Short mmCIF file of C-alpha atoms and ligand atoms in Angstrom, two decimals:
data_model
loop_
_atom_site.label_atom_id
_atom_site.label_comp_id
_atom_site.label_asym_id
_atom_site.label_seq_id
_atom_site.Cartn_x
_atom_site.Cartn_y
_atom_site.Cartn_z
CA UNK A 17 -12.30 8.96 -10.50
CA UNK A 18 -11.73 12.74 -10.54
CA UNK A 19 -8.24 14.18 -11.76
CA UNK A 20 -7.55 17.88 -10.62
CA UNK A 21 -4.79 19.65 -11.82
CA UNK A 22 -3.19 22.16 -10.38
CA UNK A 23 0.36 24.53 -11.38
CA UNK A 24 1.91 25.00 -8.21
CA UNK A 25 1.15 24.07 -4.24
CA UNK A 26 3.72 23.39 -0.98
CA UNK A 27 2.74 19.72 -0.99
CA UNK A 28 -0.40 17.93 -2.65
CA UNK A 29 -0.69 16.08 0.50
CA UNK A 30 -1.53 18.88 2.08
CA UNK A 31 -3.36 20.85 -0.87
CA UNK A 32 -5.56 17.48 -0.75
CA UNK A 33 -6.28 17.59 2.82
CA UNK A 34 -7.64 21.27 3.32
CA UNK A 35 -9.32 20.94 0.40
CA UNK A 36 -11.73 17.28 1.85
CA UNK A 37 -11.87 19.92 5.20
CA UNK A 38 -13.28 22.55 2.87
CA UNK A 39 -15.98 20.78 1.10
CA UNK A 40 -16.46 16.96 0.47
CA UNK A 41 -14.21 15.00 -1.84
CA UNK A 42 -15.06 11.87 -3.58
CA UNK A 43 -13.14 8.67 -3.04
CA UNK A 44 -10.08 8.41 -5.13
CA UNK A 45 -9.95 11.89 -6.34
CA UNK A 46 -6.35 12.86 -7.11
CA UNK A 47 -4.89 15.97 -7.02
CA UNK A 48 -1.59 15.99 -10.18
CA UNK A 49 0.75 18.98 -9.43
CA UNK A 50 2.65 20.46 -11.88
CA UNK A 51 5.71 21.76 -9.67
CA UNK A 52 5.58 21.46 -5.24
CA UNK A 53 7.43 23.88 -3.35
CA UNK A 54 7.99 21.86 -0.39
CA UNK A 55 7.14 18.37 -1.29
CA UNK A 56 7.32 16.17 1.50
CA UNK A 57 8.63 13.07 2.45
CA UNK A 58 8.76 10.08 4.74
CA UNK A 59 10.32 11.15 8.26
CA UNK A 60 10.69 14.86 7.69
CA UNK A 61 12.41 14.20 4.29
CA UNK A 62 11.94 16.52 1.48
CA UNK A 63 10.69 15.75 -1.84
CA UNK A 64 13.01 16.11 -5.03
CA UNK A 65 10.92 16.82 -7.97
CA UNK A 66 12.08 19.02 -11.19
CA UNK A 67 8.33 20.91 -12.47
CA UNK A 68 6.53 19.48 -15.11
CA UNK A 69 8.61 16.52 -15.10
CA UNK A 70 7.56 13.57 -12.68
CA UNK A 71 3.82 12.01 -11.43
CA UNK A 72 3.81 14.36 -7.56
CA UNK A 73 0.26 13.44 -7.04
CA UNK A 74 -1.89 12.61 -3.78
CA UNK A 75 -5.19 10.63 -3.69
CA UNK A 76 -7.74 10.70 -1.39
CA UNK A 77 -9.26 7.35 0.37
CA UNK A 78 -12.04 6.75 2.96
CA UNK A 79 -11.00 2.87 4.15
CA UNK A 80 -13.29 3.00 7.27
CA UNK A 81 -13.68 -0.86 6.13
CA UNK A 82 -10.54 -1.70 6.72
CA UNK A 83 -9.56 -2.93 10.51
CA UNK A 84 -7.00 -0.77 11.94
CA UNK A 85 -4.98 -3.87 12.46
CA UNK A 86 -5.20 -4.52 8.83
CA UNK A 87 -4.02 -0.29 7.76
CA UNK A 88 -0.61 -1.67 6.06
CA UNK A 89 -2.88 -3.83 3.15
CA UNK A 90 -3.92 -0.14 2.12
CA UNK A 91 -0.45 0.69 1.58
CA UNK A 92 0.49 -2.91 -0.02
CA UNK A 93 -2.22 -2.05 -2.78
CA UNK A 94 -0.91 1.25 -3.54
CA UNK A 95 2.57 -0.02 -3.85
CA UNK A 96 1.06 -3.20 -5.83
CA UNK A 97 -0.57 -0.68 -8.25
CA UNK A 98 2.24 1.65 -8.59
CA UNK A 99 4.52 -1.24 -9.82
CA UNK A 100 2.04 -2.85 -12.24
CA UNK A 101 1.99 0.74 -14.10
CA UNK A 102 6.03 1.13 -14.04
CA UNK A 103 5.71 -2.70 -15.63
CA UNK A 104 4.40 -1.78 -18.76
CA UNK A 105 7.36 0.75 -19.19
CA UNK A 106 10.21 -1.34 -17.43
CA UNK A 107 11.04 -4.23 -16.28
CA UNK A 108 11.55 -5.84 -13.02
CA UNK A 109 9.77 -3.92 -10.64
CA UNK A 110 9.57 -4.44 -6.82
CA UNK A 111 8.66 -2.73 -3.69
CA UNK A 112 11.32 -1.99 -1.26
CA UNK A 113 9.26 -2.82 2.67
CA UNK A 114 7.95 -0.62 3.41
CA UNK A 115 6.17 0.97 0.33
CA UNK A 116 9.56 2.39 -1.95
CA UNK A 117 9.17 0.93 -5.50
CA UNK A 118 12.38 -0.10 -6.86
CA UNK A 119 14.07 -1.21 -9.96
CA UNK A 120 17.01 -3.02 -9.49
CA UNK A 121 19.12 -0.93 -6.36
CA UNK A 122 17.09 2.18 -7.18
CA UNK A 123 13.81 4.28 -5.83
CA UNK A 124 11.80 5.12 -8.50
CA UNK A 125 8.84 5.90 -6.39
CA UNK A 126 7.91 7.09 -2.86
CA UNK A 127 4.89 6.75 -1.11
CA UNK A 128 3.41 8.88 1.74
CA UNK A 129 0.32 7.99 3.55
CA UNK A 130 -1.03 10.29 6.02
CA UNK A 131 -4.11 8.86 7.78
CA UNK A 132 -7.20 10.16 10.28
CA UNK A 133 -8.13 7.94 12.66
CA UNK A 134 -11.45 8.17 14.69
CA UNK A 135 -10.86 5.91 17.60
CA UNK A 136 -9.84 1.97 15.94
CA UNK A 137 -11.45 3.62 12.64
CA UNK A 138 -9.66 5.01 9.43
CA UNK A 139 -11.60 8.02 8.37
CA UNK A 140 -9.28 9.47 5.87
CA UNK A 141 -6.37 8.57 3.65
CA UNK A 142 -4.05 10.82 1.88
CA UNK A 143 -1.84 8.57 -0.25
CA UNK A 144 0.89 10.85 -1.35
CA UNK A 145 2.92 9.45 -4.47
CA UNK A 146 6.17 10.85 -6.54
CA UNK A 147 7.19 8.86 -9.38
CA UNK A 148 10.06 9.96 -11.37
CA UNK A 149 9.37 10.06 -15.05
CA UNK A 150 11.06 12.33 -17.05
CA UNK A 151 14.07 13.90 -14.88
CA UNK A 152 17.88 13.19 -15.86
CA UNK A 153 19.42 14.76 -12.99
CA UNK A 154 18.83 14.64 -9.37
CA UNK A 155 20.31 17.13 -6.95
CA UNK A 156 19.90 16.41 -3.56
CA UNK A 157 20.87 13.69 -1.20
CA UNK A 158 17.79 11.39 -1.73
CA UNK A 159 18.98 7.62 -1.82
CA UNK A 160 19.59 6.01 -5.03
CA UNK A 161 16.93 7.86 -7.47
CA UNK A 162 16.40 6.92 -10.66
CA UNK A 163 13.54 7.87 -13.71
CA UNK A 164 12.11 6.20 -16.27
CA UNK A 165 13.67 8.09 -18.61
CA UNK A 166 16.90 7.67 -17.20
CA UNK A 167 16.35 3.35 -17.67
CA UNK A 168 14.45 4.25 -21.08
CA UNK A 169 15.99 6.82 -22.76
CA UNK A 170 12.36 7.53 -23.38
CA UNK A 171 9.81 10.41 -22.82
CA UNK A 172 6.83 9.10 -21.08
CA UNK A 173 3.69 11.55 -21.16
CA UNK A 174 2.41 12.02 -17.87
CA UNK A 175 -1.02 12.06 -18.01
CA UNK A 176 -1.03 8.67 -19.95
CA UNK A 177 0.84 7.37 -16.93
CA UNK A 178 -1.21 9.04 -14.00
CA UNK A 179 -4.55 7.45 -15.97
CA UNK A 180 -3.07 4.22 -16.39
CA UNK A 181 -1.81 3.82 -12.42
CA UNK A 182 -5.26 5.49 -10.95
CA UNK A 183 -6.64 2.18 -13.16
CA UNK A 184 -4.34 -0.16 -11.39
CA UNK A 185 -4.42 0.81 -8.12
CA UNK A 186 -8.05 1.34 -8.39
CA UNK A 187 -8.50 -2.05 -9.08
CA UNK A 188 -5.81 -3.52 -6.04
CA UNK A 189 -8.36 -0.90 -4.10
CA UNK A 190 -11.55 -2.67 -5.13
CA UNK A 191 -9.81 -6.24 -3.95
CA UNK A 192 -9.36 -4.23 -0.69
CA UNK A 193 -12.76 -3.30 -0.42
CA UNK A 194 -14.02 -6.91 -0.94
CA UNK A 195 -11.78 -8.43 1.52
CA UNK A 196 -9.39 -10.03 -0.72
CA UNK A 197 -6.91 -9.45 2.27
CA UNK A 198 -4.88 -13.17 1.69
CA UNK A 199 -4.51 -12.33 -2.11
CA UNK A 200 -2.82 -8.86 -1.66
CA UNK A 201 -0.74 -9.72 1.28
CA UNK A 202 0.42 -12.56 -0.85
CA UNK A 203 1.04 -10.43 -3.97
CA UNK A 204 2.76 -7.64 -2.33
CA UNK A 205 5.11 -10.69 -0.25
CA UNK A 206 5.94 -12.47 -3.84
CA UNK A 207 7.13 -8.51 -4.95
CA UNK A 208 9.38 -7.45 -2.27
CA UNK A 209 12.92 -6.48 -3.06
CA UNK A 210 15.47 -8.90 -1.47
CA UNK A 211 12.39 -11.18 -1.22
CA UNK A 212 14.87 -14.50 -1.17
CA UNK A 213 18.17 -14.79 0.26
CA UNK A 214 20.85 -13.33 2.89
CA UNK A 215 21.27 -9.63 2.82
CA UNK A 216 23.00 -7.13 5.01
CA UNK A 217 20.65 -4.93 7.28
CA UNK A 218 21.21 -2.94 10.04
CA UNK A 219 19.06 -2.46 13.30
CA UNK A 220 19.94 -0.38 16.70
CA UNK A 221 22.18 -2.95 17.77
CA UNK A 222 24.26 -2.84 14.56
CA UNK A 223 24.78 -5.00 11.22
CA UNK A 224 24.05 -8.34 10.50
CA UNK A 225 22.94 -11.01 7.43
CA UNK A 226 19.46 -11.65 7.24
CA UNK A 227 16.50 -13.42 4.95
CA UNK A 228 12.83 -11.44 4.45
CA UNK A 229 10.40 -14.51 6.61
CA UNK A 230 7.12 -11.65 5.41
CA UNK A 231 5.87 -8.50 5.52
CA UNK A 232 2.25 -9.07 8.01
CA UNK A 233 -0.78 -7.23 7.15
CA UNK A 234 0.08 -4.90 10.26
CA UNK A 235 3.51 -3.72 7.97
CA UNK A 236 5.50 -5.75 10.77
CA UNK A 237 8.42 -7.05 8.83
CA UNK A 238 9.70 -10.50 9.86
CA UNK A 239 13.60 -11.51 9.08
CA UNK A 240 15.61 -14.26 9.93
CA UNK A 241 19.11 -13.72 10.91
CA UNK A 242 21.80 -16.34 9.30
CA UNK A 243 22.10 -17.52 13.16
CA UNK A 244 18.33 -18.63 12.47
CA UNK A 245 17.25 -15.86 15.25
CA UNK A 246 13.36 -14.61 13.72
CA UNK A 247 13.71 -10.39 14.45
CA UNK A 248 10.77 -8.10 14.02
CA UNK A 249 10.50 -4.54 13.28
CA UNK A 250 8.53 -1.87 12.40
CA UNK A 251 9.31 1.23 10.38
CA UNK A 252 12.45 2.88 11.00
CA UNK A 253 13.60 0.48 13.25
CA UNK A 254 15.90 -1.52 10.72
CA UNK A 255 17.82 -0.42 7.43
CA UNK A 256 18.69 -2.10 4.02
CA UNK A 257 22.72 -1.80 3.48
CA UNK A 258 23.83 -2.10 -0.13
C1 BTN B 302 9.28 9.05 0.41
O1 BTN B 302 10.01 9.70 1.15
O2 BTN B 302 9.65 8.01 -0.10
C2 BTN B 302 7.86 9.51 0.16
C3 BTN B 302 7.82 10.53 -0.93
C4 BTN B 302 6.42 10.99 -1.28
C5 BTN B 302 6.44 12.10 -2.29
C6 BTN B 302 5.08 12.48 -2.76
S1 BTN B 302 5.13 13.64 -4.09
C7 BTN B 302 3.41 13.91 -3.95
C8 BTN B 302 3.07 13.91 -2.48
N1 BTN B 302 3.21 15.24 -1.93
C9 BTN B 302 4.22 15.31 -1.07
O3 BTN B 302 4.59 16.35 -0.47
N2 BTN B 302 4.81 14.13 -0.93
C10 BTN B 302 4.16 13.11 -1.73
#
């Protein structure tokens, strides 16, 4: 694993990806940014991230392996190692479907993948990941953030955190690359928030009550409605109401 730091760049995402067009990258190389001027997230979101104060990192992964049917495990893993590392500070942790990690009704952590296909192959994978550590205030109109420090009261040192979740993940990653595909589908299932009971979502046709049936290796998540009518979606397609 290689660690490059860096003071200031629009979005490591991006900073990651010229760089593996520029000159080869090693697997799992991770690129920590000390402040991002236009960090990015999911659906044309921005990023809220004070400088010097949160993990805004993005690592690079070449899951060729991995059938394109199959691309959501690579998210599952990141999410799985993401909450094992918040774990050891706090406690519960779970991943909000897609790949949000949550603690309690809160976002501690967003994930964005950006992937290059080559025909049914994955060539490329820029995992993008902000975890807030050390901020006490959010500003903008990002849903329900929360830090560490703000559930701690305590100071967490953030290269002690990035080293500790490159471990974890890199390990979820290794079960990934030896086709452990039941095990993590299972693990990331048994961690989802709202994982058992009736809970209020809304889809294009409006609200209703539903209970999580599984999240499929394809990221196709399965509900049933409290009519007992099984419902499908992908991303953006359906929201959690609170
Ligand atoms: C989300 O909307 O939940 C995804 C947020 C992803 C944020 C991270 S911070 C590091 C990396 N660089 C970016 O511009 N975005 C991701």
């Amino acid at each position: 694993m290689n660690i490059i730091k860096i003071d200031s760049t629009s979005s490591t995402n991006i900073y990651l990806k010229e760089l593996s067009q520029k000159q080869e990258v090693e697997e799992l190389t991770v690129v920590q940014a000390y402040s991002q001027t236009a960090g990015r997230g999911q659906s044309g979101t921005s990023w809220e991230a004070e400088p010097g104060k949160n993990i805004t990192c993005s690592i690079l992964f070449y899951p060729s392996f991995l059938p394109l049917k199959k691309h959501f495990l690579l998210s599952e893993v990141i999410a799985l190692g993401v909450k094992e590392v918040l774990e050891e500070f706090v406690q519960p942790v779970c991943v909000k479907w897609p790949n949000d990690v949550y603690i309690n009704d809160k976002k501690i952590t967003g994930i964005l993948i950006e992937n290059e296909l080559i025909g049914q192959e994955i060539l490329k994978s820029i995992v993008g990941i902000g975890v807030n550590i050390n901020q006490e205030i959010f500003t903008s109109n990002a849903q329900n953030p929360v830090s560490l420090k703000q559930l701690t009261g305590i100071e967490t040192d953030l290269d002690l955190f990035l080293k500790r979740m490159m471990k974890r993940i890199s390990y979820w990653y290794d079960l990934l690359k030896k086709g452990s595909y039941s095990f993590i589908s299972r693990s990331y299932n048994d961690t989802l928030y709202r994982k058992s009971g009736f809970y209020r979502y809304q889809d294009r046709n409006g609200q209703f009550m539903a209970e999580i049936l599984e999240v499929k290796d394809s990221g196709l998540f399965f509900l049933r409605t409290d009519k007992g009518e099984e419902r499908s979606y992908s991303f953006k397609e359906i929201s959690f109401i609170y």
